[in-house]
mmCIF file of C-alpha atoms in Angstrom:
data_model
loop_
_atom_site.group_PDB
_atom_site.id
_atom_site.type_symbol
_atom_site.label_atom_id
_atom_site.label_comp_id
_atom_site.label_asym_id
_atom_site.label_seq_id
_atom_site.Cartn_x
_atom_site.Cartn_y
_atom_site.Cartn_z
ATOM 1 C CA MET M 148 299.625 -38.954 23.358
ATOM 2 C CA PRO M 149 296.331 -39.737 25.838
ATOM 3 C CA HIS M 150 294.101 -36.735 25.834
ATOM 4 C CA PRO M 151 294.384 -34.477 29.249
ATOM 5 C CA SER M 152 290.786 -34.805 30.839
ATOM 6 C CA PRO M 153 288.990 -32.288 30.939
ATOM 7 C CA PRO M 154 289.048 -30.145 34.576
ATOM 8 C CA PRO M 155 286.141 -30.489 36.779
ATOM 9 C CA ARG M 156 283.314 -28.283 36.303
ATOM 10 C CA HIS M 157 280.535 -26.432 38.994
ATOM 11 C CA VAL M 158 277.557 -28.352 39.539
ATOM 12 C CA LEU M 159 275.550 -27.171 41.451
ATOM 13 C CA VAL M 160 272.040 -29.706 42.170
ATOM 14 C CA THR M 161 268.903 -28.222 44.394
ATOM 15 C CA GLY M 162 267.108 -30.216 45.959
ATOM 16 C CA ALA M 163 270.288 -32.470 46.629
ATOM 17 C CA ALA M 164 269.417 -33.858 50.265
ATOM 18 C CA ARG M 165 267.232 -36.602 49.486
ATOM 19 C CA GLY M 166 265.255 -38.101 46.701
ATOM 20 C CA ILE M 167 266.018 -37.992 42.768
ATOM 21 C CA GLY M 168 268.575 -35.021 44.032
ATOM 22 C CA ARG M 169 270.730 -36.911 45.525
ATOM 23 C CA ALA M 170 270.841 -39.803 42.936
ATOM 24 C CA ILE M 171 272.683 -36.599 41.234
ATOM 25 C CA ALA M 172 274.262 -34.915 42.610
ATOM 26 C CA ALA M 173 276.388 -38.335 44.200
ATOM 27 C CA GLY M 174 276.206 -39.257 39.587
ATOM 28 C CA PHE M 175 277.579 -36.072 39.601
ATOM 29 C CA VAL M 176 279.911 -36.661 42.582
ATOM 30 C CA ALA M 177 281.444 -39.891 41.258
ATOM 31 C CA ALA M 178 282.347 -38.500 37.898
ATOM 32 C CA GLY M 179 284.077 -35.702 38.713
ATOM 33 C CA GLU M 180 283.019 -33.105 39.196
ATOM 34 C CA ARG M 181 283.300 -29.835 41.586
ATOM 35 C CA VAL M 182 279.451 -30.044 42.987
ATOM 36 C CA THR M 183 277.886 -28.127 45.625
ATOM 37 C CA VAL M 184 274.493 -29.406 46.490
ATOM 38 C CA LEU M 185 271.437 -27.142 47.686
ATOM 39 C CA GLY M 186 268.882 -27.657 50.809
ATOM 40 C CA ARG M 187 266.618 -26.447 52.106
ATOM 41 C CA THR M 188 268.952 -26.098 55.947
ATOM 42 C CA PRO M 189 272.201 -25.173 56.387
ATOM 43 C CA SER M 190 271.720 -28.795 58.627
ATOM 44 C CA SER M 191 269.711 -31.044 55.454
ATOM 45 C CA ALA M 192 273.168 -29.229 53.152
ATOM 46 C CA GLU M 193 275.518 -29.909 55.322
ATOM 47 C CA ARG M 194 274.700 -34.020 55.974
ATOM 48 C CA ALA M 195 274.133 -34.492 52.316
ATOM 49 C CA LYS M 196 277.888 -32.302 51.433
ATOM 50 C CA ALA M 197 279.690 -35.442 54.363
ATOM 51 C CA GLU M 198 277.827 -38.223 53.004
ATOM 52 C CA LEU M 199 278.418 -37.985 48.677
ATOM 53 C CA GLY M 200 282.082 -36.652 49.487
ATOM 54 C CA ALA M 201 280.127 -32.993 47.870
ATOM 55 C CA ALA M 202 282.906 -30.147 47.620
ATOM 56 C CA HIS M 203 280.292 -27.328 48.750
ATOM 57 C CA ALA M 204 277.043 -26.902 50.546
ATOM 58 C CA VAL M 205 274.273 -24.101 49.628
ATOM 59 C CA ALA M 206 270.657 -23.587 51.841
ATOM 60 C CA ALA M 207 267.463 -22.103 50.808
ATOM 61 C CA ASP M 208 264.170 -22.209 50.101
ATOM 62 C CA VAL M 209 263.830 -22.401 46.579
ATOM 63 C CA THR M 210 260.197 -20.924 47.271
ATOM 64 C CA ASP M 211 262.337 -17.582 49.062
ATOM 65 C CA ALA M 212 263.573 -15.828 45.351
ATOM 66 C CA ALA M 213 266.342 -13.679 47.446
ATOM 67 C CA ALA M 214 267.349 -16.319 49.665
ATOM 68 C CA LEU M 215 268.274 -18.867 46.260
ATOM 69 C CA GLU M 216 269.870 -16.322 45.034
ATOM 70 C CA ARG M 217 272.121 -15.329 47.272
ATOM 71 C CA ALA M 218 272.980 -19.101 48.295
ATOM 72 C CA LEU M 219 273.484 -18.830 43.992
ATOM 73 C CA THR M 220 275.814 -15.864 44.795
ATOM 74 C CA HIS M 221 277.221 -17.829 47.630
ATOM 75 C CA ALA M 222 278.210 -21.187 45.360
ATOM 76 C CA ALA M 223 279.072 -18.999 43.093
ATOM 77 C CA GLU M 224 281.912 -17.411 44.818
ATOM 78 C CA GLN M 225 282.838 -21.036 46.743
ATOM 79 C CA ALA M 226 283.046 -22.501 43.327
ATOM 80 C CA GLY M 227 283.316 -20.403 40.738
ATOM 81 C CA PRO M 228 280.905 -19.252 38.157
ATOM 82 C CA VAL M 229 278.046 -22.336 37.672
ATOM 83 C CA ALA M 230 278.674 -24.778 35.035
ATOM 84 C CA VAL M 231 275.468 -26.927 35.202
ATOM 85 C CA LEU M 232 272.418 -26.203 37.085
ATOM 86 C CA VAL M 233 270.696 -28.916 37.556
ATOM 87 C CA ASN M 234 266.892 -28.032 39.192
ATOM 88 C CA ASN M 235 265.380 -30.767 41.029
ATOM 89 C CA ALA M 236 263.520 -28.581 43.808
ATOM 90 C CA GLY M 237 259.689 -29.833 43.657
ATOM 91 C CA GLY M 238 256.628 -31.014 45.402
ATOM 92 C CA ALA M 239 253.682 -31.737 44.646
ATOM 93 C CA GLU M 240 250.044 -31.847 46.827
ATOM 94 C CA THR M 241 247.092 -34.033 46.029
ATOM 95 C CA ALA M 242 243.608 -32.529 45.124
ATOM 96 C CA PRO M 243 239.843 -32.623 43.713
ATOM 97 C CA LEU M 244 238.913 -29.707 41.342
ATOM 98 C CA ALA M 245 236.593 -28.704 44.239
ATOM 99 C CA ARG M 246 239.343 -27.742 47.193
ATOM 100 C CA SER M 247 242.336 -26.972 44.452
ATOM 101 C CA ASP M 248 241.730 -22.864 44.602
ATOM 102 C CA VAL M 249 244.535 -20.418 43.288
ATOM 103 C CA ASP M 250 246.737 -20.248 46.362
ATOM 104 C CA THR M 251 246.802 -24.606 45.813
ATOM 105 C CA LEU M 252 248.751 -23.329 42.126
ATOM 106 C CA ARG M 253 249.818 -21.153 43.426
ATOM 107 C CA ARG M 254 252.314 -22.528 45.882
ATOM 108 C CA MET M 255 252.712 -25.321 43.315
ATOM 109 C CA MET M 256 253.866 -22.881 40.799
ATOM 110 C CA ALA M 257 256.553 -20.853 44.094
ATOM 111 C CA LEU M 258 257.567 -24.195 44.852
ATOM 112 C CA ASN M 259 258.241 -25.835 40.974
ATOM 113 C CA VAL M 260 258.265 -23.038 37.988
ATOM 114 C CA GLU M 261 259.812 -20.013 40.125
ATOM 115 C CA PRO M 262 262.824 -21.152 41.513
ATOM 116 C CA VAL M 263 263.721 -22.544 38.109
ATOM 117 C CA LEU M 264 263.186 -18.692 36.382
ATOM 118 C CA VAL M 265 265.078 -17.106 39.283
ATOM 119 C CA ALA M 266 267.702 -19.513 39.203
ATOM 120 C CA ALA M 267 268.067 -19.319 34.959
ATOM 121 C CA ARG M 268 268.394 -16.250 35.498
ATOM 122 C CA ALA M 269 272.031 -16.304 38.036
ATOM 123 C CA VAL M 270 273.824 -18.520 36.223
ATOM 124 C CA VAL M 271 273.478 -17.488 32.676
ATOM 125 C CA PRO M 272 275.995 -15.112 32.478
ATOM 126 C CA GLY M 273 278.699 -16.927 34.445
ATOM 127 C CA MET M 274 277.756 -19.775 31.496
ATOM 128 C CA LYS M 275 277.156 -16.597 28.229
ATOM 129 C CA ALA M 276 281.513 -16.151 29.289
ATOM 130 C CA ALA M 277 283.286 -19.358 29.683
ATOM 131 C CA GLY M 278 280.829 -19.358 26.497
ATOM 132 C CA GLY M 279 278.304 -22.350 27.570
ATOM 133 C CA GLY M 280 276.864 -24.123 29.589
ATOM 134 C CA ARG M 281 274.464 -26.547 30.430
ATOM 135 C CA ILE M 282 270.851 -26.612 32.816
ATOM 136 C CA VAL M 283 268.558 -29.383 33.507
ATOM 137 C CA SER M 284 265.583 -28.880 34.782
ATOM 138 C CA VAL M 285 263.381 -31.901 36.708
ATOM 139 C CA ALA M 286 260.021 -31.809 35.436
ATOM 140 C CA SER M 287 258.030 -34.482 35.672
ATOM 141 C CA THR M 288 255.547 -37.500 32.976
ATOM 142 C CA ALA M 289 252.557 -34.694 34.766
ATOM 143 C CA GLY M 290 254.712 -32.703 33.078
ATOM 144 C CA LEU M 291 253.876 -33.729 30.192
ATOM 145 C CA LYS M 292 250.080 -35.667 30.581
ATOM 146 C CA GLY M 293 247.451 -35.450 32.809
ATOM 147 C CA TYR M 294 246.987 -36.939 35.865
ATOM 148 C CA ALA M 295 243.782 -37.138 37.874
ATOM 149 C CA TYR M 296 243.331 -35.007 41.458
ATOM 150 C CA VAL M 297 246.504 -33.741 40.832
ATOM 151 C CA GLY M 298 245.919 -30.445 39.015
ATOM 152 C CA ALA M 299 247.995 -27.576 40.659
ATOM 153 C CA TYR M 300 251.243 -29.977 40.311
ATOM 154 C CA CYS M 301 250.586 -30.321 36.187
ATOM 155 C CA ALA M 302 250.159 -27.216 35.459
ATOM 156 C CA ALA M 303 253.833 -26.172 36.939
ATOM 157 C CA LYS M 304 254.577 -29.044 35.989
ATOM 158 C CA HIS M 305 253.911 -28.800 32.194
ATOM 159 C CA ALA M 306 255.698 -24.595 33.116
ATOM 160 C CA VAL M 307 258.608 -26.204 33.698
ATOM 161 C CA VAL M 308 258.269 -27.832 30.510
ATOM 162 C CA GLY M 309 256.633 -24.573 28.544
ATOM 163 C CA LEU M 310 260.202 -22.428 30.442
ATOM 164 C CA THR M 311 262.279 -24.755 29.620
ATOM 165 C CA ARG M 312 262.080 -24.965 25.579
ATOM 166 C CA ALA M 313 261.795 -21.478 25.598
ATOM 167 C CA LEU M 314 264.958 -20.868 27.718
ATOM 168 C CA ALA M 315 266.644 -23.100 24.866
ATOM 169 C CA LEU M 316 265.508 -21.232 21.636
ATOM 170 C CA GLU M 317 267.174 -18.176 23.558
ATOM 171 C CA LEU M 318 270.470 -19.605 24.833
ATOM 172 C CA ALA M 319 270.603 -21.270 21.713
ATOM 173 C CA ALA M 320 273.757 -20.032 19.991
ATOM 174 C CA THR M 321 275.358 -19.045 23.393
ATOM 175 C CA GLY M 322 276.786 -23.010 24.141
ATOM 176 C CA ILE M 323 274.055 -22.916 26.744
ATOM 177 C CA THR M 324 271.374 -25.617 26.145
ATOM 178 C CA VAL M 325 268.283 -25.878 28.889
ATOM 179 C CA ASN M 326 266.662 -29.549 29.087
ATOM 180 C CA ALA M 327 264.073 -31.169 30.571
ATOM 181 C CA VAL M 328 264.051 -34.617 32.280
ATOM 182 C CA CYS M 329 260.327 -36.301 33.380
ATOM 183 C CA PRO M 330 260.391 -38.978 35.152
ATOM 184 C CA GLY M 331 257.634 -40.904 36.378
ATOM 185 C CA PHE M 332 256.779 -42.810 39.509
ATOM 186 C CA THR M 333 260.650 -42.855 41.322
ATOM 187 C CA ASP M 334 261.324 -45.047 43.922
ATOM 188 C CA THR M 335 261.552 -42.062 46.427
ATOM 189 C CA ASP M 336 260.470 -41.109 50.704
ATOM 190 C CA LEU M 337 258.147 -38.077 47.849
ATOM 191 C CA VAL M 338 256.131 -41.570 46.876
ATOM 192 C CA GLY M 339 256.626 -43.461 49.446
ATOM 193 C CA SER M 340 255.045 -41.162 52.210
ATOM 194 C CA ALA M 341 252.617 -40.992 49.524
ATOM 195 C CA ILE M 342 251.658 -43.984 50.012
ATOM 196 C CA ASP M 343 251.888 -43.811 53.451
ATOM 197 C CA GLY M 344 249.528 -41.223 53.605
ATOM 198 C CA LEU M 345 246.453 -43.115 51.626
ATOM 199 C CA GLU M 346 247.584 -46.081 54.094
ATOM 200 C CA ALA M 347 246.433 -44.509 56.347
ATOM 201 C CA LYS M 348 243.768 -42.264 54.806
ATOM 202 C CA THR M 349 242.092 -45.044 53.333
ATOM 203 C CA GLY M 350 243.068 -48.060 55.027
ATOM 204 C CA ARG M 351 243.997 -49.890 51.947
ATOM 205 C CA ASP M 352 246.386 -52.436 51.534
ATOM 206 C CA ARG M 353 250.274 -51.421 50.516
ATOM 207 C CA ALA M 354 250.517 -53.655 48.381
ATOM 208 C CA ALA M 355 247.147 -52.517 46.578
ATOM 209 C CA LEU M 356 248.016 -48.774 47.155
ATOM 210 C CA LEU M 357 251.936 -50.016 45.141
ATOM 211 C CA THR M 358 250.560 -50.709 42.099
ATOM 212 C CA GLU M 359 248.921 -47.465 42.292
ATOM 213 C CA PHE M 360 251.721 -46.092 41.398
ATOM 214 C CA THR M 361 253.185 -48.616 38.917
ATOM 215 C CA ARG M 362 250.197 -49.610 36.845
ATOM 216 C CA HIS M 363 250.884 -46.226 34.775
ATOM 217 C CA ASN M 364 254.852 -47.471 33.878
ATOM 218 C CA PRO M 365 254.508 -49.812 31.166
ATOM 219 C CA MET M 366 257.418 -52.686 33.351
ATOM 220 C CA GLY M 367 255.836 -53.005 36.493
ATOM 221 C CA ARG M 368 257.652 -51.205 38.438
ATOM 222 C CA LEU M 369 258.974 -48.122 39.989
ATOM 223 C CA VAL M 370 261.945 -46.004 38.415
ATOM 224 C CA ARG M 371 265.331 -45.749 40.249
ATOM 225 C CA PRO M 372 266.340 -42.731 41.361
ATOM 226 C CA GLU M 373 269.142 -43.518 40.266
ATOM 227 C CA GLU M 374 268.277 -43.887 36.302
ATOM 228 C CA VAL M 375 266.854 -39.871 36.296
ATOM 229 C CA ALA M 376 269.967 -38.933 37.338
ATOM 230 C CA ASP M 377 271.877 -40.795 34.627
ATOM 231 C CA ALA M 378 270.060 -39.167 32.008
ATOM 232 C CA VAL M 379 270.777 -35.377 33.919
ATOM 233 C CA LEU M 380 273.517 -36.647 33.703
ATOM 234 C CA TRP M 381 274.012 -37.413 29.616
ATOM 235 C CA LEU M 382 272.200 -34.455 28.833
ATOM 236 C CA ALA M 383 274.979 -31.962 31.165
ATOM 237 C CA GLY M 384 277.961 -34.432 28.601
ATOM 238 C CA ALA M 385 280.046 -33.371 25.272
ATOM 239 C CA GLY M 386 278.529 -36.001 23.890
ATOM 240 C CA ALA M 387 274.727 -34.062 24.156
ATOM 241 C CA GLY M 388 276.192 -30.428 22.841
ATOM 242 C CA ALA M 389 273.505 -30.560 20.223
ATOM 243 C CA VAL M 390 270.043 -31.368 22.619
ATOM 244 C CA THR M 391 268.824 -28.678 23.744
ATOM 245 C CA GLY M 392 265.056 -27.538 24.169
ATOM 246 C CA GLN M 393 263.786 -31.647 24.679
ATOM 247 C CA ALA M 394 261.712 -32.802 27.897
ATOM 248 C CA VAL M 395 262.917 -36.682 27.839
ATOM 249 C CA ALA M 396 260.172 -39.218 30.025
ATOM 250 C CA VAL M 397 262.594 -41.571 32.308
ATOM 251 C CA ALA M 398 259.041 -43.426 32.828
ATOM 252 C CA GLY M 399 259.064 -47.256 31.642
ATOM 253 C CA GLY M 400 257.617 -46.566 28.290
ATOM 254 C CA GLU M 401 254.844 -44.427 29.606
ATOM 255 C CA LEU M 402 255.112 -42.060 26.845
#
């Protein structure tokens, strides 16, 4: 007789309303998991839920630790303890050193790193009680190398990778794995907006600006959000049970 399929898990994806987070949430929905999408606003979260066919939606500004904790608590009340946490919400600021100050660094840490810690603290007790779980954070190739003019962002994403490795060791005996994926430049509205801004600021041709983004990738193209999502789904799957503390580059051979 065929083995019965495992019951769907509660998967929560932050920053799920657009870009990479949306692709990740869509992948888990397609895999039959019970997905909660977390958006910055109730309207964006509810819209993503409806469009993706997700089970639940919650909203929080992830830079507000108390609001994020409340949203995670509400998600657990709706759908049970989180079995798979995907920390995807984040963002970048571009500035040369002369215009990068401590406040710039603090903003990047508050947006990209602090929510990873807050969310992990919120979900780990339930994962321990269940005998295991998966935490995957979307970092960046900027967490594995440097890029000019995004020093604060690089510092923050390096911190995500460091936190991932530390938590992986701390939780290794609990059945909880903790990993990061590190995409290169990806075909999202975030990159599109960056190109729009540069085009307006510099007057350079859009095609030439796109080349600046794709030149880092030996494949000569932007990464597709679905390719990042596939890596996340694998790390969250049963076959990756012995994979923890890793920072997996999805970057066409850049690293």
